[in-house]
CSV table of C-alpha atoms in Angstrom, one decimal:
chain,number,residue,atom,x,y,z
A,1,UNK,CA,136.1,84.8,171.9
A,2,UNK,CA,134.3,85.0,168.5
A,3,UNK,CA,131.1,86.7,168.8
A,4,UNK,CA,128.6,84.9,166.8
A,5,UNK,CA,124.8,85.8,164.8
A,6,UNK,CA,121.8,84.6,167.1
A,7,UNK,CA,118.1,85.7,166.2
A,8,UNK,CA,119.3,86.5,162.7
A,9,UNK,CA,118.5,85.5,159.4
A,10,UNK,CA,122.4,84.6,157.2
A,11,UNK,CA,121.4,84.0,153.8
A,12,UNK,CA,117.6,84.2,151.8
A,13,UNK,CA,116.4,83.0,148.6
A,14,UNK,CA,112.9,84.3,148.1
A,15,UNK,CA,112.9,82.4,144.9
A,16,UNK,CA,113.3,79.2,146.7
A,17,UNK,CA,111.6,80.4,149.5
A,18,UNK,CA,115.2,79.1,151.7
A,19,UNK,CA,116.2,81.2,154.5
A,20,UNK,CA,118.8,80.1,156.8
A,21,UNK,CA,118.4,81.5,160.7
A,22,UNK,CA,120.6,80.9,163.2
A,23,UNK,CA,119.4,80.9,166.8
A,24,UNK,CA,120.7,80.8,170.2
A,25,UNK,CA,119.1,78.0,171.1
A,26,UNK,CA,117.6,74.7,169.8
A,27,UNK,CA,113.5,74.6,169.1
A,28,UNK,CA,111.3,72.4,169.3
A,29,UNK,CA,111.6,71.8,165.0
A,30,UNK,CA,115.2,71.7,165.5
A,31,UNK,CA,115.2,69.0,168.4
A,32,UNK,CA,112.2,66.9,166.4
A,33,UNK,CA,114.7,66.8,163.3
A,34,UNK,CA,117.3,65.8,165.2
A,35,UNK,CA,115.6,62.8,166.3
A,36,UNK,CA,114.2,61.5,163.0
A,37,UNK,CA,117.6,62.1,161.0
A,38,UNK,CA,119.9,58.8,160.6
A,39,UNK,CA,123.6,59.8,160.6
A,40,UNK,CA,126.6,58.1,160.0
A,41,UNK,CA,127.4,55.9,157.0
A,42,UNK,CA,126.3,52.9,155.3
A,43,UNK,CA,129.0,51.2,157.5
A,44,UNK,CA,127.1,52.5,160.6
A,45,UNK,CA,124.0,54.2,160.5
A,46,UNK,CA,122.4,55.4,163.9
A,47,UNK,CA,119.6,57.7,165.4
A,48,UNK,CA,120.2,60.0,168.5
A,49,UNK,CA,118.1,59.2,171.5
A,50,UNK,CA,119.1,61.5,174.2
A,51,UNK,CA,118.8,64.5,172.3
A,52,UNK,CA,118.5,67.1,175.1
A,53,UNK,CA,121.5,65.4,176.5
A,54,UNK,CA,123.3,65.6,174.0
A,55,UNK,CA,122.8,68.9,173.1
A,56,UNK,CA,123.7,70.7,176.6
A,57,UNK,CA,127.2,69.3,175.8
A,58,UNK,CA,127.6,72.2,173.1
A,59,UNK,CA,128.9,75.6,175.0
A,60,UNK,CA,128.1,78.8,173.4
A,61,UNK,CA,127.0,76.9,170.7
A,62,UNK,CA,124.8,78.8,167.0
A,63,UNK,CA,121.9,76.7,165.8
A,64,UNK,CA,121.7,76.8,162.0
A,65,UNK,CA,118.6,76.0,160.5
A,66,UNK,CA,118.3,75.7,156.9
A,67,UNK,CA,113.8,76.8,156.2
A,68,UNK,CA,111.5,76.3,153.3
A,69,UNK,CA,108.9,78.1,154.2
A,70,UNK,CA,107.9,76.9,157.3
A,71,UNK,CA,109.3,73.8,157.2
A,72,UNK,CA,113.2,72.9,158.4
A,73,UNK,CA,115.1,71.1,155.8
A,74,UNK,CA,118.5,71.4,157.2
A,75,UNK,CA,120.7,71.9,160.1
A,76,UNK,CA,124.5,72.8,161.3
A,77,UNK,CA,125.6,73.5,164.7
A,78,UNK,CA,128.7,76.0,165.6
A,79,UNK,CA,129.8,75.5,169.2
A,80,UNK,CA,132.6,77.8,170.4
A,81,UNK,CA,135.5,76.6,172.9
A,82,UNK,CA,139.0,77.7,173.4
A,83,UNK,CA,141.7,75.9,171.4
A,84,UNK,CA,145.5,76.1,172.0
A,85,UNK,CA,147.7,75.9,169.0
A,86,UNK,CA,151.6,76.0,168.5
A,87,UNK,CA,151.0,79.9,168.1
A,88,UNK,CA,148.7,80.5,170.9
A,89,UNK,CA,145.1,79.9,171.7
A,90,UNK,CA,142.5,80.9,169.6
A,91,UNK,CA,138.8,80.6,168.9
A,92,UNK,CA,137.6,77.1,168.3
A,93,UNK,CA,134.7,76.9,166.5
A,94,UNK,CA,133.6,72.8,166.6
A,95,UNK,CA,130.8,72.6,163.7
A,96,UNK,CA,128.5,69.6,163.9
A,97,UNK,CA,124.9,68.0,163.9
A,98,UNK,CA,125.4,68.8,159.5
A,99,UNK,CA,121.9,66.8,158.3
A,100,UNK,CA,119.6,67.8,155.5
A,101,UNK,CA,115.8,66.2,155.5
A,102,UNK,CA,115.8,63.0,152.6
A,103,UNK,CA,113.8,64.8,150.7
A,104,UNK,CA,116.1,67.5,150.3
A,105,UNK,CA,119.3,65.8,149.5
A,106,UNK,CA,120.8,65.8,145.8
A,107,UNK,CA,119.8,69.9,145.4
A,108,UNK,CA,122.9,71.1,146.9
A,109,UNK,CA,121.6,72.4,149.7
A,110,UNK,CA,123.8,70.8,152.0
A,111,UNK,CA,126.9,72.7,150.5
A,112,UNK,CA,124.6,75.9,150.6
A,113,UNK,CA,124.3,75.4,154.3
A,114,UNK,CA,128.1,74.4,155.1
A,115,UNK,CA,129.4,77.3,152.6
A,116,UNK,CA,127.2,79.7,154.7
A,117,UNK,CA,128.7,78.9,157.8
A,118,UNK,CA,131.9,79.3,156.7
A,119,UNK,CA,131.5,82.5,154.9
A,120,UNK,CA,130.1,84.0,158.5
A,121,UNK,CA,133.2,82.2,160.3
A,122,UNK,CA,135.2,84.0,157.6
A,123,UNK,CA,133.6,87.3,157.9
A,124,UNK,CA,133.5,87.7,161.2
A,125,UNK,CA,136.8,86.6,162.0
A,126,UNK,CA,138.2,89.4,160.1
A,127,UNK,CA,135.7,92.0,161.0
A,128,UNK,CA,136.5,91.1,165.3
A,129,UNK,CA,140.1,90.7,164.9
A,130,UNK,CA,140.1,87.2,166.4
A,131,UNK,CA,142.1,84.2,165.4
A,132,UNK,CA,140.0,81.2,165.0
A,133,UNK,CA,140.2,77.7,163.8
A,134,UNK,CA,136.8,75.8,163.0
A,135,UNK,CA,137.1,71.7,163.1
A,136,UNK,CA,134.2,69.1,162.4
A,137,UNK,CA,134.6,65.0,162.6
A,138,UNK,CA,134.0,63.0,159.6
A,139,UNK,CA,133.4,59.4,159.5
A,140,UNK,CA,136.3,58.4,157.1
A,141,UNK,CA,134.0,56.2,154.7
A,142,UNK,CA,131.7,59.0,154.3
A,143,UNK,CA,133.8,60.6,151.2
A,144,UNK,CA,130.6,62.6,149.9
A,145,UNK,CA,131.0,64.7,153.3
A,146,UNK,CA,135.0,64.8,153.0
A,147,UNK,CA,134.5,66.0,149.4
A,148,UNK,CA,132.2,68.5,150.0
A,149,UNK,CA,134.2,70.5,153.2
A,150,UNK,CA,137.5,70.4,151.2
A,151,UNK,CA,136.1,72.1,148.2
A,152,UNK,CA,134.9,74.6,150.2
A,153,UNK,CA,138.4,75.1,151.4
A,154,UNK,CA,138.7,73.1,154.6
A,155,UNK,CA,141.5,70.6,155.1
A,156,UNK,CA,142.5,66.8,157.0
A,157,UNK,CA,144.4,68.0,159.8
A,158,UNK,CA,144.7,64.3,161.1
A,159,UNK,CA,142.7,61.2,162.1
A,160,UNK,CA,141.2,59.6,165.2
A,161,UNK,CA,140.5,56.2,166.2
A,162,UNK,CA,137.0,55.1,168.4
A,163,UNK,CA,137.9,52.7,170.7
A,164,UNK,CA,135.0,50.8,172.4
A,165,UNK,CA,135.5,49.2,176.2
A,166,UNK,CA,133.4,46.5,177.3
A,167,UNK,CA,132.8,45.6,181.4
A,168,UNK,CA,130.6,42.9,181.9
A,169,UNK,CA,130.7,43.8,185.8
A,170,UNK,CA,132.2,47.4,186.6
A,171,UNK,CA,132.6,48.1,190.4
A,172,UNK,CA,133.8,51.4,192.2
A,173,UNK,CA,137.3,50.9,192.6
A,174,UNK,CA,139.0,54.1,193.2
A,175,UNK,CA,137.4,57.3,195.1
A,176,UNK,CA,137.1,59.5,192.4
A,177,UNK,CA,137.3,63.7,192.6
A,178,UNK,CA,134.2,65.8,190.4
A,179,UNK,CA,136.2,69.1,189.4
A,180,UNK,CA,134.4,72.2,188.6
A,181,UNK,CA,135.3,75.8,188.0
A,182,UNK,CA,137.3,75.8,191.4
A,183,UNK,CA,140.2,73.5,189.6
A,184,UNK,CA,140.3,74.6,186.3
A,185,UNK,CA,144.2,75.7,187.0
A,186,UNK,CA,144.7,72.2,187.6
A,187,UNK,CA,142.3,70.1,184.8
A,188,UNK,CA,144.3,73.2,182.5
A,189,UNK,CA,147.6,72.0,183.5
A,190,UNK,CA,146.9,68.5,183.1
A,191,UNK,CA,145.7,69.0,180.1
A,192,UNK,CA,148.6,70.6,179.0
A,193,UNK,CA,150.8,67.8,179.7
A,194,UNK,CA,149.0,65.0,178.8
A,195,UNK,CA,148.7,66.6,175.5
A,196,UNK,CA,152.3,68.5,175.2
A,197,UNK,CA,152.7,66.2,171.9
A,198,UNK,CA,149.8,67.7,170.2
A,199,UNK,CA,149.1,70.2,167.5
A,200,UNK,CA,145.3,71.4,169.1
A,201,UNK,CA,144.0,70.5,172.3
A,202,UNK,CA,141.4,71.7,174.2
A,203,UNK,CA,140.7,74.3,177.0
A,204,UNK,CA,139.0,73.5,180.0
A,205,UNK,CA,134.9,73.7,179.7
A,206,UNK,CA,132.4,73.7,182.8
A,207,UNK,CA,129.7,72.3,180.9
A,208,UNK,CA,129.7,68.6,182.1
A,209,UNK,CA,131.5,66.9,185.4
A,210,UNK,CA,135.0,66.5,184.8
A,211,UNK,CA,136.1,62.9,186.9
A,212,UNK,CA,139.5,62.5,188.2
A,213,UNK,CA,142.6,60.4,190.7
A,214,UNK,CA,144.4,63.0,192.4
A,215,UNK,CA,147.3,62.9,194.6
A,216,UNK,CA,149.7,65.8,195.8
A,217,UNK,CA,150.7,66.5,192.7
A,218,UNK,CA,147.5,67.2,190.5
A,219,UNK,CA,145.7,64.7,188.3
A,220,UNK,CA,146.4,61.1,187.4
A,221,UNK,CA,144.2,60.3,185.6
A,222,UNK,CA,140.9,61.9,184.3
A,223,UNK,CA,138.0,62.4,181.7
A,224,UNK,CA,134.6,64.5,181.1
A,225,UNK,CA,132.2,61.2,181.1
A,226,UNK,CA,128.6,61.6,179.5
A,227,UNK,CA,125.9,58.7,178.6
A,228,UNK,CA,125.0,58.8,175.0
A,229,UNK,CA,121.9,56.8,173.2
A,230,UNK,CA,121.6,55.9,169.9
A,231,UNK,CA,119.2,53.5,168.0
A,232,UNK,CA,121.7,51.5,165.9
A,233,UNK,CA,118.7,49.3,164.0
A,234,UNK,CA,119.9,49.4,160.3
A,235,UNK,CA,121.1,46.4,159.5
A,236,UNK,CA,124.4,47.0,158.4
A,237,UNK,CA,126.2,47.9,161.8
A,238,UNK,CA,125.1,44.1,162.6
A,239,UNK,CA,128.5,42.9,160.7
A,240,UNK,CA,130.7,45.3,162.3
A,241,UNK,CA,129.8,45.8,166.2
A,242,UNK,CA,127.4,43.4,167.6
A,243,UNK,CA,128.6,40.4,165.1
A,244,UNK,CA,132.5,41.4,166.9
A,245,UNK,CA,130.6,41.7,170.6
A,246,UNK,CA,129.2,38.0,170.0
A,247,UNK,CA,132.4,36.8,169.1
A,248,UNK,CA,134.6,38.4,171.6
A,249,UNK,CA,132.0,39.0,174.5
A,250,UNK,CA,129.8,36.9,174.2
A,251,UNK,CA,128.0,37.9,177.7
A,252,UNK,CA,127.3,41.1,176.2
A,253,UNK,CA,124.5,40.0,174.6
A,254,UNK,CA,122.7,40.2,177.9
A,255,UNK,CA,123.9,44.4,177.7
A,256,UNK,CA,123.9,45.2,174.0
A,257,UNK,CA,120.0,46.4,172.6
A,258,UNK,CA,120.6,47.6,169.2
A,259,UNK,CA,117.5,49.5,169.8
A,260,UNK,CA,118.7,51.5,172.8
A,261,UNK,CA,122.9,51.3,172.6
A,262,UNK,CA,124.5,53.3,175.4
A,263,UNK,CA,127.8,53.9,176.0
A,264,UNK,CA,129.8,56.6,178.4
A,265,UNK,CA,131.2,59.2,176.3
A,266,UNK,CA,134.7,60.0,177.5
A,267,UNK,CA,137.1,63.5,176.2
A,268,UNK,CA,139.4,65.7,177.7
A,269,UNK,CA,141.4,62.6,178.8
A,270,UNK,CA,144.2,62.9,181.2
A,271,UNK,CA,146.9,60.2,181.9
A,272,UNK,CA,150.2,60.6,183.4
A,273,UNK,CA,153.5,59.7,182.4
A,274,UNK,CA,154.4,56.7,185.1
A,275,UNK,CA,150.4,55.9,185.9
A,276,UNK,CA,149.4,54.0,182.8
A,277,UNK,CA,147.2,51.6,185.4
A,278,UNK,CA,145.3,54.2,186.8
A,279,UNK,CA,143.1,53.9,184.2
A,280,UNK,CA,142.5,50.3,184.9
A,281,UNK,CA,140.7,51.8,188.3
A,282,UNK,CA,139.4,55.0,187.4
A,283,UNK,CA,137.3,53.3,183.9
A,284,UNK,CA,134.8,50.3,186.1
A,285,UNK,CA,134.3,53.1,188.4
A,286,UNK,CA,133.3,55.7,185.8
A,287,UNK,CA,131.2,52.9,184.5
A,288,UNK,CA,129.3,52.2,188.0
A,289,UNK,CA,128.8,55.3,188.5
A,290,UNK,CA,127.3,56.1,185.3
A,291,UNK,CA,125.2,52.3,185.1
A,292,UNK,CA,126.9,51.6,182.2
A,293,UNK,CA,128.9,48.9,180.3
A,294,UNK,CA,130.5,50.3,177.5
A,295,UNK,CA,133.1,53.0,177.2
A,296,UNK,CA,134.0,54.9,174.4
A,297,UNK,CA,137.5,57.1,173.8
A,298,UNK,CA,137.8,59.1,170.3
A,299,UNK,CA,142.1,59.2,170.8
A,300,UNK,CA,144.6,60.6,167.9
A,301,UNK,CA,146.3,56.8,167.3
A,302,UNK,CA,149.7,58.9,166.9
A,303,UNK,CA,149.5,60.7,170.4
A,304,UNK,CA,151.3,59.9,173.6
A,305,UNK,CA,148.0,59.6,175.2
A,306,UNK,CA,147.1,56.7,173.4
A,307,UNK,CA,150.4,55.1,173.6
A,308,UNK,CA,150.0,55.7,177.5
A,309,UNK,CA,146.6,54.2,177.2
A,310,UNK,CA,147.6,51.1,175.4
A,311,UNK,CA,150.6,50.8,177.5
A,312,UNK,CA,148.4,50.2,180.4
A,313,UNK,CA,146.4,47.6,178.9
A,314,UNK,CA,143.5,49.5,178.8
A,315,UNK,CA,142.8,48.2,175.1
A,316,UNK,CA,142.1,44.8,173.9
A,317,UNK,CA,140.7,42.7,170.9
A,318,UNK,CA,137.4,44.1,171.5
A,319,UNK,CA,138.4,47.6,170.9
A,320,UNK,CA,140.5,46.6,167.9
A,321,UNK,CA,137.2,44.7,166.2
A,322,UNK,CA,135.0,48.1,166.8
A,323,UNK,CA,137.1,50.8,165.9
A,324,UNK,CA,135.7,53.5,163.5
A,325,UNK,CA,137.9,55.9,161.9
A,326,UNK,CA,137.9,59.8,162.2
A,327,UNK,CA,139.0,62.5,159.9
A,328,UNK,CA,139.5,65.8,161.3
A,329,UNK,CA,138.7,68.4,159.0
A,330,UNK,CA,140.2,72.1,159.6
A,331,UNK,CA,139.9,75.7,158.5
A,332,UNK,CA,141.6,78.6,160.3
A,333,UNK,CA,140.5,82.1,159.8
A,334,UNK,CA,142.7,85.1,160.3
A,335,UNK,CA,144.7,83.1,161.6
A,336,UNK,CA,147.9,82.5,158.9
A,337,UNK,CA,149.8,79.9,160.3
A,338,UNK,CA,149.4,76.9,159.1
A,339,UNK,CA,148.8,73.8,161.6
A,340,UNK,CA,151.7,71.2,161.1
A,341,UNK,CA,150.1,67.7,160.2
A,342,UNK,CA,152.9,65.5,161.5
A,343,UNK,CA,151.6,66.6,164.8
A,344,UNK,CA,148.9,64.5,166.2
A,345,UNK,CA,145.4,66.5,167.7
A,346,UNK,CA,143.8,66.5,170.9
A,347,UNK,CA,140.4,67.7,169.4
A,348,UNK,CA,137.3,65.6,168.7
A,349,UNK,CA,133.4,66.0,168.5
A,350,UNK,CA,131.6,67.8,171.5
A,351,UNK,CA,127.9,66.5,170.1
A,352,UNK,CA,128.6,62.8,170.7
């Protein structure tokens, strides 16, 4: 594990009056920011509503923040958890929760914040001896973001695919097992498998619930599930999601508020070779359990998962019309080999 700076100021410019601090937790400034920003794209633009939520889903997780003066201008998030690669695992370092305040934006102080982190990742890699490999999830249309990470040296390692699932009526179908620390052996080995195809996947995290069908022989078919919030009121994500959700489902209207737009978060997703129904049971009862009506998965479109997934029918013109795309941007640090790209990856955003 990659032991990171907390309580500790990374980078001053007394000229500026900039200092960037990272903390072990999230303040009160932090969380208020968080909650004001707008992320996404002109294609989708959104505010988080469950910040706190949200926010306990980052393990071991660095909060950045960028100050002038007294006042927060910028933030980045580094949130550790094991990653196992062709050559073994290493330290994953997710980085996420990138904003900078709208009156900030055009000085470059977004690229003094993200080359910041970096250097750090960089210099403390070398000076512990540890092999790491940092990721972050860009939205494929937002180019300026893409831009910026690869000039500073970070790379595509592949692309994911959001699928949204709609369930005007999900019931408990299937008595489903909560696995904790007790079975991580067995979420680890079906992890392993599901993923087998895959250039990065996860390691198992305690952090949230993880759901799951069992039988004799370990998992059939299984996910960590979290509710997420956003306010989607912008205007422009109008044409793309609830413009399809009219057309397609039209009794959604009665579940979609653009103002308040929850959906069950799923990762770590488990299916098994031979089960590609089992899904078909364990998703309504996820939903009813949760109170929600929307599902989404973040799935590499090349992986066996997904084909498994689709194979099942899990999938339909719905989640074709609301599909966002994913880049999956990469550095590794002491760590020389290189991660093969024809592989497809296992490893998404933890903050969503």
């Amino acid at each position: 594990m990659l032991t990171l700076p907390t309580e500790s100021v990374l980078l001053s410019d007394e000229d500026r009056g900039l200092r960037l601090v990272a903390r072990a937790e999230a303040g009160e400034q932090f969380r208020r920011h968080l909650a004001d920003v707008r992320f996404g794209t002109t294609g989708v633009r959104y505010r988080r509503l469950n910040i706190e939520e949200q926010l306990e889903r980052l393990s071991d997780a660095v909060f950045l923040e960028l100050m002038q003066d007294d006042r927060l201008l910028g933030t980045y998030v580094l949130a550790q958890r094991t990653v196992h690669t062709p050559a073994g695992p290493a330290a994953g370092i997710y980085r996420g929760l990138l904003t900078m305040a709208e009156e900030a934006q055009g000085q470059g102080l977004g690229r003094l914040l993200a080359a910041a982190a970096l250097d750090m990742l960089a210099e403390r890699s070398a000076r512990q001896d540890v092999a790491t490999l940092s990721w972050g999830c860009i939205d494929a249309e937002n180019q300026r973001s893409l831009r910026l990470l690869e000039s500073l040296g970070a790379r595509p390692a592949g692309e994911l695919e959001s699928l949204l699932v709609y369930r005007q009526w999900p019931r408990r179908r299937a008595g489903v097992d909560e696995l904790g620390e007790a079975e991580r052996s067995i979420v680890e080995s079906a992890l392993a498998e599901t993923y087998a195809d895959c250039a990065l996947r996860p390691g198992f995290e305690t952090n949230a619930p993880y759901y799951a069908l069992t039988d004799e022989r370990g998992i059939v078919a299984g996910a960590r599930a979290a509710l997420t919030r956003v306010d989607m009121r912008s205007g422009s994500i109008l044409e793309r999601g609830y413009g399809a959700m009219l057309q397609l489902a039209p009794a959604a209207r009665r579940r979609y508020d653009p103002g308040n737009f929850t959906y069950l978060r799923l990762s770590d997703i488990v299916i098994r070779e031979g089960h590609e129904r089992a899904w078909r049971e364990l998703l309504p009862t996820l939903l009813a359990r949760h109170d929600a009506h929307m599902a989404m998965f973040l799935l590499d479109p090349r992986s066996r998962a997904r084909q498994l997934l689709e194979e099942g029918g899990l999938f339909g013109r719905f989640s074709a019309a609301t599909r966002q795309r994913v880049i999956v941007m990469t550095q590794a640090f002491n760590a020389p080999a290189a991660l093969d790209e024809s592989l497809p990856l296992a490893v998404g955003p933890l903050d969503i």
